[in-house]
Short mmCIF file of C-alpha atoms and ligand atoms in Angstrom, two decimals:
data_model
loop_
_atom_site.label_atom_id
_atom_site.label_comp_id
_atom_site.label_asym_id
_atom_site.label_seq_id
_atom_site.Cartn_x
_atom_site.Cartn_y
_atom_site.Cartn_z
CA MET A 5 87.05 143.66 75.85
CA SER A 6 83.93 143.16 78.08
CA ASP A 7 80.70 142.45 76.28
CA PRO A 8 78.25 144.91 77.88
CA GLU A 9 75.40 142.44 77.15
CA ARG A 10 77.04 139.61 79.13
CA GLU A 11 75.96 139.32 82.76
CA LEU A 12 78.83 139.48 85.25
CA LEU A 13 78.99 136.24 87.22
CA TYR A 14 82.04 136.99 89.33
CA ASP A 15 81.61 140.61 90.38
CA ASP A 16 83.28 142.20 93.40
CA ALA A 17 80.53 140.99 95.79
CA HIS A 18 80.86 137.39 94.62
CA ILE A 19 84.67 137.57 94.66
CA SER A 20 84.66 138.86 98.22
CA PHE A 21 82.36 136.02 99.41
CA LEU A 22 84.30 133.26 97.62
CA GLU A 23 87.61 134.56 98.97
CA ASP A 24 86.07 134.57 102.45
CA ILE A 25 85.33 130.85 102.12
CA TRP A 26 88.26 129.74 99.96
CA GLY A 27 91.06 132.14 100.89
CA GLU A 28 92.37 135.46 99.60
CA GLY A 29 92.86 135.35 95.85
CA PHE A 30 91.16 131.96 95.43
CA LEU A 31 87.82 131.54 93.65
CA SER A 32 87.88 127.76 93.94
CA PRO A 33 88.38 125.35 96.83
CA GLY A 34 91.53 124.00 98.41
CA GLY A 35 93.82 127.04 98.55
CA ALA A 36 97.48 126.88 97.58
CA GLU A 37 97.81 123.18 98.40
CA GLU A 38 95.14 122.03 95.95
CA ALA A 39 96.17 124.59 93.30
CA LEU A 40 99.73 123.26 93.35
CA ARG A 41 98.61 119.63 93.41
CA VAL A 42 97.35 120.23 89.85
CA VAL A 43 100.97 120.69 88.67
CA GLU A 44 102.52 118.14 91.05
CA GLY A 45 105.61 116.58 89.47
CA LEU A 46 105.93 119.18 86.68
CA ASP A 47 108.96 121.46 86.61
CA LEU A 48 107.78 125.01 85.95
CA ARG A 49 111.11 126.73 86.52
CA GLY A 50 111.86 129.17 83.72
CA LYS A 51 108.69 128.16 81.87
CA ARG A 52 105.98 130.21 80.14
CA VAL A 53 102.58 129.33 81.59
CA LEU A 54 99.05 130.19 80.48
CA ASP A 55 96.42 130.22 83.27
CA ILE A 56 92.94 129.92 81.75
CA GLY A 57 90.34 131.54 84.03
CA CYS A 58 92.93 133.02 86.37
CA GLY A 59 90.31 134.50 88.70
CA SER A 60 91.59 136.93 91.27
CA GLY A 61 95.17 135.85 90.80
CA ALA A 62 96.50 133.94 93.81
CA ILE A 63 97.35 130.97 91.60
CA ALA A 64 99.27 133.03 89.04
CA VAL A 65 101.33 134.37 91.96
CA LEU A 66 101.97 130.83 93.23
CA LEU A 67 103.03 129.61 89.78
CA ALA A 68 105.50 132.47 89.37
CA ARG A 69 106.76 132.91 92.94
CA ASP A 70 106.63 129.37 94.38
CA MET A 71 106.98 127.25 91.22
CA GLY A 72 109.50 129.51 89.50
CA ALA A 73 107.60 130.06 86.22
CA ALA A 74 109.40 132.75 84.23
CA GLU A 75 106.15 134.18 82.91
CA VAL A 76 102.50 133.58 83.71
CA VAL A 77 99.81 134.89 81.39
CA GLY A 78 96.44 134.86 83.16
CA ILE A 79 93.32 135.20 81.07
CA ASP A 80 89.78 135.73 82.29
CA VAL A 81 86.51 137.01 80.88
CA GLU A 82 85.44 139.11 83.87
CA PRO A 83 86.70 142.67 84.41
CA ASP A 84 86.47 142.59 88.22
CA VAL A 85 88.55 139.44 88.55
CA CYS A 86 91.13 140.73 86.06
CA ALA A 87 91.47 143.94 88.06
CA ALA A 88 91.84 141.94 91.29
CA ALA A 89 94.46 139.66 89.70
CA GLU A 90 96.45 142.63 88.43
CA ARG A 91 96.40 144.21 91.90
CA ARG A 92 97.54 140.92 93.47
CA ALA A 93 100.42 140.51 91.01
CA ALA A 94 101.52 144.09 91.67
CA LYS A 95 101.29 143.62 95.45
CA ALA A 96 103.48 140.52 95.15
CA GLY A 97 106.00 142.55 93.12
CA LEU A 98 105.45 140.23 90.15
CA SER A 99 103.93 142.54 87.55
CA ASP A 100 106.96 141.99 85.34
CA ARG A 101 106.30 138.22 85.23
CA ILE A 102 102.52 138.06 85.48
CA THR A 103 100.35 139.50 82.73
CA VAL A 104 96.59 139.51 83.08
CA ARG A 105 94.43 139.78 79.97
CA GLU A 106 90.70 140.22 79.87
CA VAL A 107 89.51 138.14 76.91
CA ALA A 108 86.24 137.31 75.21
CA PRO A 109 85.04 133.70 75.48
CA GLY A 110 86.19 131.72 72.45
CA PRO A 111 89.42 130.59 70.85
CA LEU A 112 92.69 131.36 72.63
CA ALA A 113 94.27 134.43 71.04
CA PHE A 114 97.84 133.12 71.23
CA ASP A 115 100.34 131.81 68.72
CA ASP A 116 100.86 128.12 68.06
CA ASP A 117 103.56 126.44 70.19
CA SER A 118 103.86 129.42 72.53
CA PHE A 119 103.44 127.98 76.08
CA ASP A 120 105.29 125.30 78.03
CA VAL A 121 102.32 124.66 80.33
CA VAL A 122 98.64 125.48 80.11
CA TYR A 123 97.13 125.53 83.60
CA SER A 124 93.52 125.95 84.66
CA LYS A 125 91.73 125.59 87.97
CA ASP A 126 87.96 125.07 88.02
CA SER A 127 87.35 127.50 85.16
CA ILE A 128 86.85 125.40 82.04
CA ILE A 129 83.50 124.35 83.52
CA HIS A 130 82.37 127.62 81.93
CA ILE A 131 83.54 126.53 78.44
CA PRO A 132 80.91 124.27 76.84
CA ASP A 133 82.89 122.97 73.84
CA LYS A 134 85.48 120.76 75.55
CA GLU A 135 86.64 119.32 72.21
CA ALA A 136 87.45 122.75 70.73
CA LEU A 137 89.11 123.78 74.00
CA CYS A 138 91.38 120.71 74.04
CA ARG A 139 92.35 121.27 70.39
CA ASP A 140 93.12 124.91 71.11
CA VAL A 141 95.16 124.16 74.23
CA TYR A 142 97.12 121.59 72.20
CA ARG A 143 97.74 124.19 69.49
CA VAL A 144 99.21 126.83 71.84
CA LEU A 145 101.41 124.32 73.70
CA LYS A 146 104.99 123.79 72.61
CA PRO A 147 105.89 120.18 71.72
CA GLY A 148 106.54 118.41 75.02
CA GLY A 149 104.35 120.92 76.89
CA TRP A 150 101.71 119.96 79.44
CA PHE A 151 98.04 120.75 79.95
CA ALA A 152 97.39 120.51 83.70
CA ALA A 153 93.92 121.42 84.88
CA SER A 154 91.35 120.92 87.58
CA ASP A 155 87.69 121.08 86.68
CA TRP A 156 84.25 120.25 87.99
CA LEU A 157 82.86 117.31 86.05
CA MET A 158 79.66 115.27 86.02
CA SER A 159 79.97 111.48 86.23
CA HIS A 160 78.01 110.84 82.98
CA ASP A 161 76.93 112.52 79.74
CA GLY A 162 73.21 111.88 80.11
CA PRO A 163 70.70 114.40 81.34
CA PRO A 164 71.53 115.60 84.87
CA SER A 165 69.58 113.97 87.69
CA PRO A 166 66.92 116.19 89.34
CA GLU A 167 69.40 116.71 92.21
CA MET A 168 72.12 117.80 89.78
CA GLU A 169 69.69 120.06 87.96
CA ALA A 170 68.76 121.68 91.27
CA TYR A 171 72.43 122.20 92.08
CA ILE A 172 73.32 123.71 88.68
CA LYS A 173 70.30 126.03 88.98
CA ALA A 174 71.34 127.06 92.53
CA GLU A 175 74.87 127.94 91.35
CA ASP A 176 73.47 130.08 88.51
CA LEU A 177 76.99 130.36 87.04
CA ASP A 178 76.48 129.02 83.49
CA PHE A 179 78.05 125.66 84.34
CA ALA A 180 78.75 123.35 81.37
CA MET A 181 79.75 120.10 83.04
CA ALA A 182 81.13 117.16 81.04
CA SER A 183 82.01 113.61 82.02
CA PRO A 184 85.50 112.14 82.54
CA THR A 185 84.85 109.95 79.47
CA ARG A 186 84.14 112.99 77.31
CA TYR A 187 87.21 114.88 78.57
CA GLU A 188 89.44 111.86 78.05
CA ARG A 189 88.20 111.44 74.48
CA ALA A 190 88.56 115.18 73.78
CA LEU A 191 92.18 115.12 75.02
CA LYS A 192 92.97 111.99 73.00
CA ASP A 193 91.33 113.29 69.82
CA ALA A 194 93.24 116.58 70.16
CA GLY A 195 96.49 114.57 70.08
CA PHE A 196 97.53 114.53 73.76
CA ASP A 197 99.66 111.73 75.21
CA GLN A 198 100.20 110.70 78.83
CA ILE A 199 96.55 111.46 79.57
CA GLY A 200 95.56 111.16 83.19
CA LEU A 201 92.43 111.95 85.19
CA ARG A 202 92.25 111.94 88.97
CA ASN A 203 88.88 112.00 90.73
CA ARG A 204 88.87 114.65 93.48
CA ASN A 205 85.33 113.84 94.63
CA PRO A 206 86.49 111.98 97.78
CA TRP A 207 88.57 115.03 98.77
CA TYR A 208 86.03 117.74 97.94
CA ARG A 209 83.12 115.80 99.46
CA GLU A 210 84.86 116.19 102.85
CA VAL A 211 86.03 119.77 102.31
CA ALA A 212 82.57 120.93 101.20
CA GLN A 213 81.09 119.69 104.50
CA ARG A 214 83.59 121.86 106.35
CA GLU A 215 82.73 124.84 104.11
CA LEU A 216 79.04 124.33 104.94
CA ALA A 217 79.97 124.20 108.63
CA THR A 218 81.66 127.60 108.20
CA LEU A 219 78.53 128.98 106.53
CA THR A 220 76.22 127.73 109.24
CA GLY A 221 78.49 127.98 112.31
CA PRO A 222 79.72 130.77 114.58
CA ASP A 223 80.88 132.85 111.58
CA ARG A 224 77.32 133.18 110.28
CA ASP A 225 76.58 136.56 111.89
CA ARG A 226 79.75 138.06 110.49
CA LEU A 227 79.12 136.53 107.05
CA ASP A 228 75.56 137.95 107.09
CA ARG A 229 76.91 141.36 108.03
CA ASP A 230 79.72 141.32 105.46
CA HIS A 231 77.85 139.84 102.49
CA GLY A 232 74.14 140.27 103.25
CA ALA A 233 71.85 137.75 104.98
CA ASP A 234 69.89 136.90 101.80
CA PHE A 235 73.08 136.30 99.82
CA ILE A 236 74.47 133.99 102.51
CA ALA A 237 71.14 132.12 102.80
CA ASP A 238 71.32 131.49 99.02
CA GLN A 239 74.91 130.24 99.38
CA GLU A 240 73.86 127.86 102.15
CA THR A 241 71.22 126.42 99.79
CA THR A 242 73.83 126.08 97.04
CA TRP A 243 76.22 124.24 99.35
CA ARG A 244 73.48 121.90 100.59
CA THR A 245 72.40 121.04 97.04
CA MET A 246 76.05 120.63 96.01
CA ILE A 247 76.83 118.24 98.87
CA ARG A 248 73.94 115.99 97.79
CA VAL A 249 75.51 115.50 94.34
CA LEU A 250 79.01 115.18 95.78
CA VAL A 251 77.78 112.41 98.07
CA SER A 252 76.02 110.64 95.17
CA GLY A 253 79.24 110.99 93.11
CA GLU A 254 77.47 112.69 90.19
CA HIS A 255 79.51 115.86 90.84
CA CYS A 256 83.08 114.67 90.45
CA PRO A 257 85.81 117.32 90.34
CA GLN A 258 88.90 115.96 88.57
CA HIS A 259 92.49 116.78 87.81
CA LEU A 260 93.22 116.42 84.10
CA ARG A 261 96.61 116.00 82.45
CA GLY A 262 97.94 115.56 78.97
CA GLN A 263 101.24 116.11 77.19
CA LYS A 264 101.71 117.36 73.63
CA PRO A 265 104.13 114.84 72.12
CA LEU A 266 107.64 116.03 71.26
C1 LIG B 315 85.62 129.25 89.77
S1 LIG B 315 86.53 130.59 89.13
C2 LIG B 315 88.20 129.98 89.33
C3 LIG B 315 89.24 131.06 89.26
C4 LIG B 315 90.67 130.63 89.55
N1 LIG B 315 91.15 129.67 88.59
C5 LIG B 315 90.78 130.04 90.93
O1 LIG B 315 90.81 128.81 91.07
O2 LIG B 315 90.81 130.83 91.90
C6 LIG B 315 86.24 130.49 87.40
C7 LIG B 315 86.86 131.60 86.60
O3 LIG B 315 86.72 131.31 85.20
C8 LIG B 315 86.46 132.53 84.52
N2 LIG B 315 85.90 132.21 83.18
C9 LIG B 315 84.63 131.95 82.82
N3 LIG B 315 84.53 131.71 81.50
C10 LIG B 315 85.79 131.80 80.99
C11 LIG B 315 86.37 131.67 79.69
N4 LIG B 315 85.61 131.36 78.62
N5 LIG B 315 87.70 131.87 79.54
C12 LIG B 315 88.46 132.17 80.61
N6 LIG B 315 87.97 132.31 81.87
C13 LIG B 315 86.67 132.14 82.07
C14 LIG B 315 85.53 133.25 85.47
O4 LIG B 315 85.43 134.63 85.18
C15 LIG B 315 86.19 132.97 86.80
O5 LIG B 315 87.15 133.92 87.14
#
């Protein structure tokens, strides 16, 4: 399924660094608490859940083991993260309820009306066409089903500020950031009801400062040893440029919700 021409963004080295900062099995901030906040108030017991951009799999395990989902299908475009997610599901004894599929970027290869919940955590930033994504998520959801996601957004749809441009360049992860207004319209135009967005900037602005403190504090020697001093120096630059746009509010992670009407 991998396209040999496509550069790997989340290879084993990157996975191991991100898990060092964000916790085993997590390739985005906030650990289990933040991952579960995305589905707060939704009953997943016995449900079939799609996790778009499942990463190295800790969230799929949480959805199945802690939230009681009957089946979680995790999809991702990177072979290393899919392998890590499969290992994690097996280690948790959940291979019968968690399926991991490596997919090509593009339309979701699932039947109409086939999931109760479509989940995603900080992954759809990599999908530029938010309108097509929302239509596709709507299509695969059963009537009454929920789209519950977290993503990294930009506060506006104009050209990024020089600070934002510097941050996106430092990340070098093919970010395609959209505004809350654009997401809200895309969800509405796709047909979703009960649309809700929650700005997580105030939360992540604080957390990111603590992550930078980890990068620059007493752990630095170990991080340099484990991941390479040049790699960690680059990450410190990324975090510093990111904090600037978190403080300005231009980088505004959000939780997104919408329900497919019955
Ligand atoms: C920041 S990580 C988050 C992973 C996981 N959701 C978590 O929170 O730990 C983003 C993930 O999205 C995946 N990704 C990128 N483009 C994708 C696409 N078009 N479809 C599905 N996953 C994609 C990446 O390979 C990566 O694993």
